[in-house]
DNA sequence: GTGCTTGCAAACAGTTTGCAGATAG
DNA sequence: CTATCTGCAAACTGTTTGCAAGCAC
């Protein structure tokens, strides 16, 4: 989705729930609406601090958690690394993660729904979401080697 | 693989690298060789403490990290929850995670290799491993509802 | 004006590290 | 005998929480 349209959509959704649209929140929404690079909380914090020198991690996390509860941001959690966020496509989708430069990209393909159905029927689980990550070397890092 | 056979295989692999086979390590290997329930470090620690009251987290983690370096244990990291381990099938394979009772199970199906090939060719990545988790309600938790 | 939000600092949880004493080989 | 391992405690990192002051509405 177009980042600007997504930004306006996020504002509208916060407004509907009567959450306050502070300048700090608007700036964070703007970053998350264009988050195809899947930034971490630290990366978001650092960009926001340029505009708002008093910006704190607490504020970043509180707003992100608000959006998570609303289902409007996808959190990609890792055990070692810090979490990364996608506010443009908040629904589960597969990712490519470069093991050298650590960048996170979307894939062009989706997890086939038939596979989900097969797992559901063989296991008896009522499957609600999934997480699929591919780890490897991105084209640029292959050339560096 | 049969847990007893896997246990002996792990002992042999540590022996080959001239790591010392302390009683604490053997007990941990024994648990990990039969880890179809994907225990966390805390769960492993608690079971080990029954046999070795002086057992510490440091020891558990140090041995797990040794096995990780050797590629003999699969670590399933989560951002909120603690990490879980599989020493029986140390290679990547899809998991089912119950969102109610939080148990982790293996699936009967594998991620199709054709899908990996497709992602690799459309993205140009040299893919080395993957992670696939399905979240949902297990059959038992569906009945409780 | 009201009460949600910010900003700061302290708390928190899981994991890692450092070091002295213990022990496998 | 000696290098590695254990066990303890402190350090570390990313995230969460509590509270007083600030500001959106």
Coordinates of C-alpha atoms (C1' of nucleotides) in Angstrom, one line a residue:
Chain A
X1 CA 0.0 0.0 0.0
X2 CA 1.1 3.6 -0.7
X3 CA 2.8 4.9 2.4
X4 CA 0.9 8.2 2.4
X5 CA -2.5 6.4 2.2
X6 CA -1.4 4.0 4.9
X7 CA -0.3 6.9 7.1
X8 CA -3.8 8.5 6.7
X9 CA -5.4 5.2 7.4
X10 CA -3.5 4.8 10.7
X11 CA -4.4 8.3 11.8
X12 CA -8.1 7.5 11.1
X13 CA -7.9 4.2 13.0
X14 CA -6.4 5.9 16.1
X15 CA -8.9 8.7 15.8
X16 CA -11.8 6.2 15.7
X17 CA -10.6 4.8 19.0
X18 CA -10.2 8.2 20.5
X19 CA -6.5 7.9 21.0
X20 CA -4.7 11.2 21.0
X21 CA -2.8 12.3 18.0
X22 CA 0.3 13.8 19.5
X23 CA 3.1 15.1 17.3
X24 CA 5.4 12.2 18.5
X25 CA 2.7 9.7 17.5
X26 CA 2.1 11.2 14.1
X27 CA 5.9 11.0 13.4
X28 CA 6.0 7.4 14.4
X29 CA 3.0 6.5 12.3
X30 CA 4.7 8.2 9.4
X31 CA 7.7 6.1 9.7
X32 CA 5.7 2.9 10.3
X33 CA 3.5 3.6 7.3
X34 CA 6.6 3.5 5.1
X35 CA 8.4 0.7 6.9
X36 CA 9.3 -1.6 4.0
X37 CA 12.8 -1.8 5.5
X38 CA 11.3 -3.3 8.7
X39 CA 13.0 -1.0 11.3
X40 CA 13.7 -2.0 14.9
X41 CA 12.5 0.0 17.9
X42 CA 16.0 1.5 18.2
X43 CA 16.1 2.6 14.5
X44 CA 12.7 4.2 14.9
X45 CA 13.8 5.9 18.1
X46 CA 16.9 7.3 16.5
X47 CA 15.0 8.8 13.6
X48 CA 12.4 10.2 15.8
X49 CA 15.0 11.8 18.2
X50 CA 16.2 13.9 15.3
X51 CA 12.8 15.7 15.2
X52 CA 12.0 15.3 19.0
X53 CA 15.2 15.4 21.0
X54 CA 13.3 14.4 24.2
X55 CA 11.9 11.3 22.5
X56 CA 12.2 8.2 24.7
X57 CA 12.1 4.5 24.2
X58 CA 9.1 4.3 26.5
X59 CA 7.1 6.4 24.1
X60 CA 8.2 4.4 21.1
X61 CA 7.3 1.1 22.7
X62 CA 4.0 2.3 24.2
X63 CA 2.7 3.5 20.8
X64 CA 4.0 0.4 19.0
X65 CA 2.2 -1.8 21.6
X66 CA -1.0 0.2 21.1
X67 CA -0.8 -0.5 17.3
X68 CA 0.0 -4.2 18.0
X69 CA -3.2 -4.5 20.1
X70 CA -5.1 -2.9 17.2
X71 CA -3.5 -5.3 14.8
X72 CA -2.0 -2.5 12.8
X73 CA 1.6 -3.4 13.1
X74 CA 3.4 -6.7 12.5
X75 CA 6.1 -7.5 15.0
X76 CA 9.0 -9.7 13.9
X77 CA 10.5 -11.0 17.1
X78 CA 14.0 -12.5 17.2
X79 CA 15.7 -14.1 20.2
X80 CA 19.1 -12.4 19.9
X81 CA 18.5 -9.4 17.7
X82 CA 15.9 -6.8 18.7
X83 CA 12.3 -6.8 17.3
X84 CA 11.5 -5.3 13.9
X85 CA 8.3 -3.8 12.8
X86 CA 6.1 -3.5 9.7
X87 CA 3.3 -1.0 9.8
X88 CA 2.7 -1.0 6.1
X89 CA 1.7 -4.7 5.8
X90 CA 0.6 -5.6 9.3
X91 CA -0.5 -9.1 8.4
X92 CA 1.8 -12.2 8.4
X93 CA 3.9 -12.6 5.3
X94 CA 7.2 -14.4 4.6
X95 CA 10.5 -12.6 5.0
X96 CA 14.0 -12.9 3.7
X97 CA 16.8 -12.2 6.2
X98 CA 20.3 -11.7 5.0
X99 CA 22.7 -13.5 7.4
X100 CA 25.5 -11.0 6.5
X101 CA 24.0 -7.5 6.4
X102 CA 20.9 -8.5 8.4
X103 CA 18.5 -6.6 6.2
X104 CA 14.9 -7.9 6.1
X105 CA 12.9 -7.9 2.9
X106 CA 9.6 -9.2 1.8
X107 CA 9.3 -12.1 -0.6
X108 CA 7.4 -12.0 -3.8
X109 CA 5.6 -15.3 -3.0
X110 CA 3.2 -16.1 -0.2
X111 CA 2.8 -19.3 1.9
X112 CA 0.4 -21.4 -0.1
X113 CA -3.0 -21.6 1.7
X114 CA -3.1 -25.3 0.7
X115 CA -0.1 -26.0 2.9
X116 CA -1.8 -24.3 5.9
X117 CA -4.9 -26.3 5.2
X118 CA -2.9 -29.5 5.1
X119 CA -1.2 -28.8 8.4
X120 CA -4.5 -27.9 9.9
X121 CA -6.2 -31.1 8.8
X122 CA -3.3 -33.5 9.7
X123 CA -2.8 -31.9 13.2
X124 CA -6.3 -30.9 14.1
X125 CA -5.1 -27.4 15.0
X126 CA -7.2 -24.3 14.3
X127 CA -4.5 -22.3 12.7
X128 CA -4.8 -18.5 13.1
X129 CA -1.5 -17.2 11.9
X130 CA 2.0 -18.2 10.8
X131 CA 5.6 -17.0 10.6
X132 CA 7.9 -17.9 7.8
X133 CA 11.5 -16.6 7.5
X134 CA 14.1 -17.5 4.9
X135 CA 17.7 -17.0 6.0
X136 CA 20.5 -16.6 3.5
X137 CA 22.9 -14.3 1.6
X138 CA 21.4 -11.4 -0.3
X139 CA 22.6 -10.8 -3.9
X140 CA 24.8 -7.8 -2.8
X141 CA 26.5 -9.8 0.0
X142 CA 27.1 -12.7 -2.4
X143 CA 29.1 -10.3 -4.6
X144 CA 31.1 -9.0 -1.7
X145 CA 32.4 -12.5 -0.7
Chain B
X1 CA 15.3 -40.7 15.7
X2 CA 15.2 -43.0 18.7
X3 CA 16.2 -40.9 21.8
X4 CA 18.6 -43.5 23.1
X5 CA 20.4 -43.7 19.8
X6 CA 20.5 -39.9 19.5
X7 CA 21.9 -39.7 23.1
X8 CA 24.7 -42.0 22.1
X9 CA 25.3 -40.1 18.9
X10 CA 25.6 -36.8 20.9
X11 CA 28.1 -38.4 23.3
X12 CA 30.2 -39.6 20.4
X13 CA 30.2 -36.2 18.8
X14 CA 31.3 -34.4 22.0
X15 CA 33.9 -37.1 22.4
X16 CA 35.2 -36.6 18.9
X17 CA 35.8 -32.9 19.7
X18 CA 37.4 -33.8 23.0
X19 CA 34.9 -32.0 25.1
X20 CA 34.6 -33.4 28.6
X21 CA 31.7 -35.7 29.4
X22 CA 30.7 -34.5 32.8
X23 CA 27.7 -36.0 34.6
X24 CA 25.9 -32.7 34.2
X25 CA 26.5 -32.7 30.5
X26 CA 25.4 -36.3 30.1
X27 CA 22.2 -35.6 31.9
X28 CA 21.5 -32.6 29.7
X29 CA 22.3 -34.6 26.5
X30 CA 19.9 -37.2 27.7
X31 CA 17.1 -34.7 28.0
X32 CA 17.9 -33.1 24.7
X33 CA 18.0 -36.4 22.9
X34 CA 14.4 -36.9 23.9
X35 CA 13.3 -33.3 23.5
X36 CA 10.2 -33.9 21.3
X37 CA 8.4 -31.5 23.7
X38 CA 10.8 -28.7 22.9
X39 CA 11.8 -27.7 26.4
X40 CA 13.1 -24.2 27.4
X41 CA 16.3 -23.6 29.2
X42 CA 14.3 -23.1 32.4
X43 CA 12.5 -26.4 32.0
X44 CA 15.8 -28.2 31.3
X45 CA 17.3 -26.5 34.3
X46 CA 14.5 -27.5 36.6
X47 CA 14.7 -31.2 35.6
X48 CA 18.4 -31.2 35.9
X49 CA 18.3 -29.6 39.3
X50 CA 16.4 -32.7 40.7
X51 CA 19.5 -34.8 40.0
X52 CA 22.1 -32.1 40.6
X53 CA 20.9 -29.6 43.2
X54 CA 23.9 -27.3 42.5
X55 CA 23.0 -27.1 38.7
X56 CA 23.1 -23.5 37.4
X57 CA 21.7 -21.7 34.5
X58 CA 25.2 -20.9 33.4
X59 CA 26.0 -24.5 32.9
X60 CA 22.8 -25.2 31.0
X61 CA 23.4 -22.3 28.6
X62 CA 27.1 -23.0 28.2
X63 CA 26.4 -26.6 27.1
X64 CA 23.5 -25.7 24.9
X65 CA 25.7 -23.1 23.2
X66 CA 28.4 -25.7 22.6
X67 CA 25.8 -27.9 20.9
X68 CA 24.5 -25.0 18.9
X69 CA 28.0 -24.3 17.5
X70 CA 28.2 -27.9 16.6
X71 CA 24.8 -27.7 14.9
X72 CA 23.5 -30.5 17.2
X73 CA 20.6 -28.6 18.7
X74 CA 17.9 -26.5 17.1
X75 CA 17.1 -23.3 18.9
X76 CA 13.6 -21.9 18.6
X77 CA 13.9 -18.3 19.7
X78 CA 10.9 -16.1 20.6
X79 CA 10.8 -12.4 21.4
X80 CA 8.6 -12.6 24.5
X81 CA 8.8 -16.2 25.6
X82 CA 12.1 -17.9 26.4
X83 CA 13.9 -20.0 23.8
X84 CA 13.0 -23.6 23.3
X85 CA 15.3 -26.4 22.2
X86 CA 15.2 -29.6 20.1
X87 CA 18.2 -31.8 20.3
X88 CA 16.6 -34.8 18.6
X89 CA 15.9 -33.1 15.2
X90 CA 18.5 -30.3 15.1
X91 CA 17.7 -29.2 11.6
X92 CA 15.0 -26.7 10.7
X93 CA 11.5 -28.0 10.5
X94 CA 8.0 -26.5 10.9
X95 CA 6.3 -26.2 14.3
X96 CA 2.8 -25.9 15.6
X97 CA 2.5 -23.6 18.6
X98 CA -0.7 -23.6 20.6
X99 CA -1.7 -20.0 21.5
X100 CA -3.5 -21.2 24.6
X101 CA -1.4 -23.9 26.3
X102 CA 1.8 -22.8 24.5
X103 CA 2.9 -26.3 23.7
X104 CA 5.2 -26.7 20.7
X105 CA 4.8 -29.7 18.4
X106 CA 6.3 -30.9 15.1
X107 CA 4.1 -30.9 12.0
X108 CA 3.8 -34.0 9.8
X109 CA 4.6 -32.0 6.7
X110 CA 7.7 -30.3 5.6
X111 CA 8.2 -26.9 3.8
X112 CA 8.2 -27.9 0.1
X113 CA 11.6 -27.6 -1.4
X114 CA 10.0 -26.1 -4.5
X115 CA 8.9 -23.1 -2.5
X116 CA 12.4 -22.5 -1.2
X117 CA 13.7 -22.8 -4.8
X118 CA 11.0 -20.3 -6.0
X119 CA 11.9 -17.8 -3.3
X120 CA 15.6 -18.2 -4.1
X121 CA 15.1 -17.6 -7.8
X122 CA 12.8 -14.6 -7.5
X123 CA 14.9 -12.9 -4.9
X124 CA 18.4 -13.9 -5.8
X125 CA 19.2 -14.9 -2.3
X126 CA 21.3 -18.0 -1.5
X127 CA 19.0 -19.5 1.1
X128 CA 20.6 -21.6 3.8
X129 CA 17.8 -22.2 6.3
X130 CA 14.3 -21.3 7.2
X131 CA 11.9 -21.0 10.1
X132 CA 8.2 -21.8 9.8
X133 CA 5.8 -21.7 12.7
X134 CA 2.0 -22.2 12.7
X135 CA 0.1 -20.6 15.6
X136 CA -3.3 -21.7 16.6
X137 CA -5.5 -23.7 19.0
X138 CA -4.5 -27.3 19.6
X139 CA -7.3 -29.9 19.6
X140 CA -7.4 -30.2 23.4
X141 CA -7.6 -26.4 23.9
X142 CA -10.4 -26.2 21.3
X143 CA -12.5 -28.7 23.4
X144 CA -11.9 -26.7 26.6
X145 CA -13.3 -23.5 25.1
Chain C
dG1 C1' -10.3 21.3 32.8
dT2 C1' -9.7 16.3 32.4
dG3 C1' -7.3 12.5 31.8
dC4 C1' -4.3 10.5 28.4
dT5 C1' 0.5 10.9 26.9
dT6 C1' 5.3 11.9 27.4
dG7 C1' 9.8 11.4 29.3
dC8 C1' 12.8 9.8 32.5
dA9 C1' 14.5 6.3 35.4
dA10 C1' 14.1 2.2 37.6
dA11 C1' 12.5 -2.5 37.2
dC12 C1' 12.3 -6.7 34.7
dA13 C1' 13.4 -11.4 32.3
dG14 C1' 16.2 -14.2 29.8
dT15 C1' 20.9 -14.9 28.6
dT16 C1' 25.9 -14.2 28.9
dT17 C1' 30.1 -13.5 31.2
dG18 C1' 34.0 -13.7 34.8
dC19 C1' 36.3 -16.0 38.1
dA20 C1' 37.6 -19.3 41.8
dG21 C1' 37.3 -23.9 43.0
dA22 C1' 36.4 -28.7 41.4
dT23 C1' 37.2 -32.5 38.3
dA24 C1' 37.6 -35.4 33.7
dG25 C1' 41.0 -37.3 31.1
Chain D
dC1 C1' 48.7 -33.0 36.6
dT2 C1' 46.4 -29.6 33.8
dA3 C1' 43.1 -27.7 31.1
dT4 C1' 38.3 -27.6 31.0
dC5 C1' 34.0 -27.3 33.4
dT6 C1' 30.9 -26.0 37.2
dG7 C1' 28.5 -22.9 40.1
dC8 C1' 27.7 -18.6 41.7
dA9 C1' 26.9 -13.8 41.1
dA10 C1' 27.2 -9.9 38.6
dA11 C1' 26.6 -7.8 34.0
dC12 C1' 24.1 -7.2 29.9
dT13 C1' 20.3 -6.1 26.4
dG14 C1' 15.9 -5.2 24.9
dT15 C1' 11.5 -4.3 26.7
dT16 C1' 8.2 -2.8 30.3
dT17 C1' 6.5 -0.2 34.1
dG18 C1' 5.6 3.8 37.4
dC19 C1' 5.0 8.3 38.2
dA20 C1' 5.2 13.4 37.9
dA21 C1' 4.8 17.0 34.6
dG22 C1' 2.8 18.3 30.0
dC23 C1' -0.5 18.7 26.5
dA24 C1' -4.6 17.1 23.2
dC25 C1' -9.1 17.6 23.0

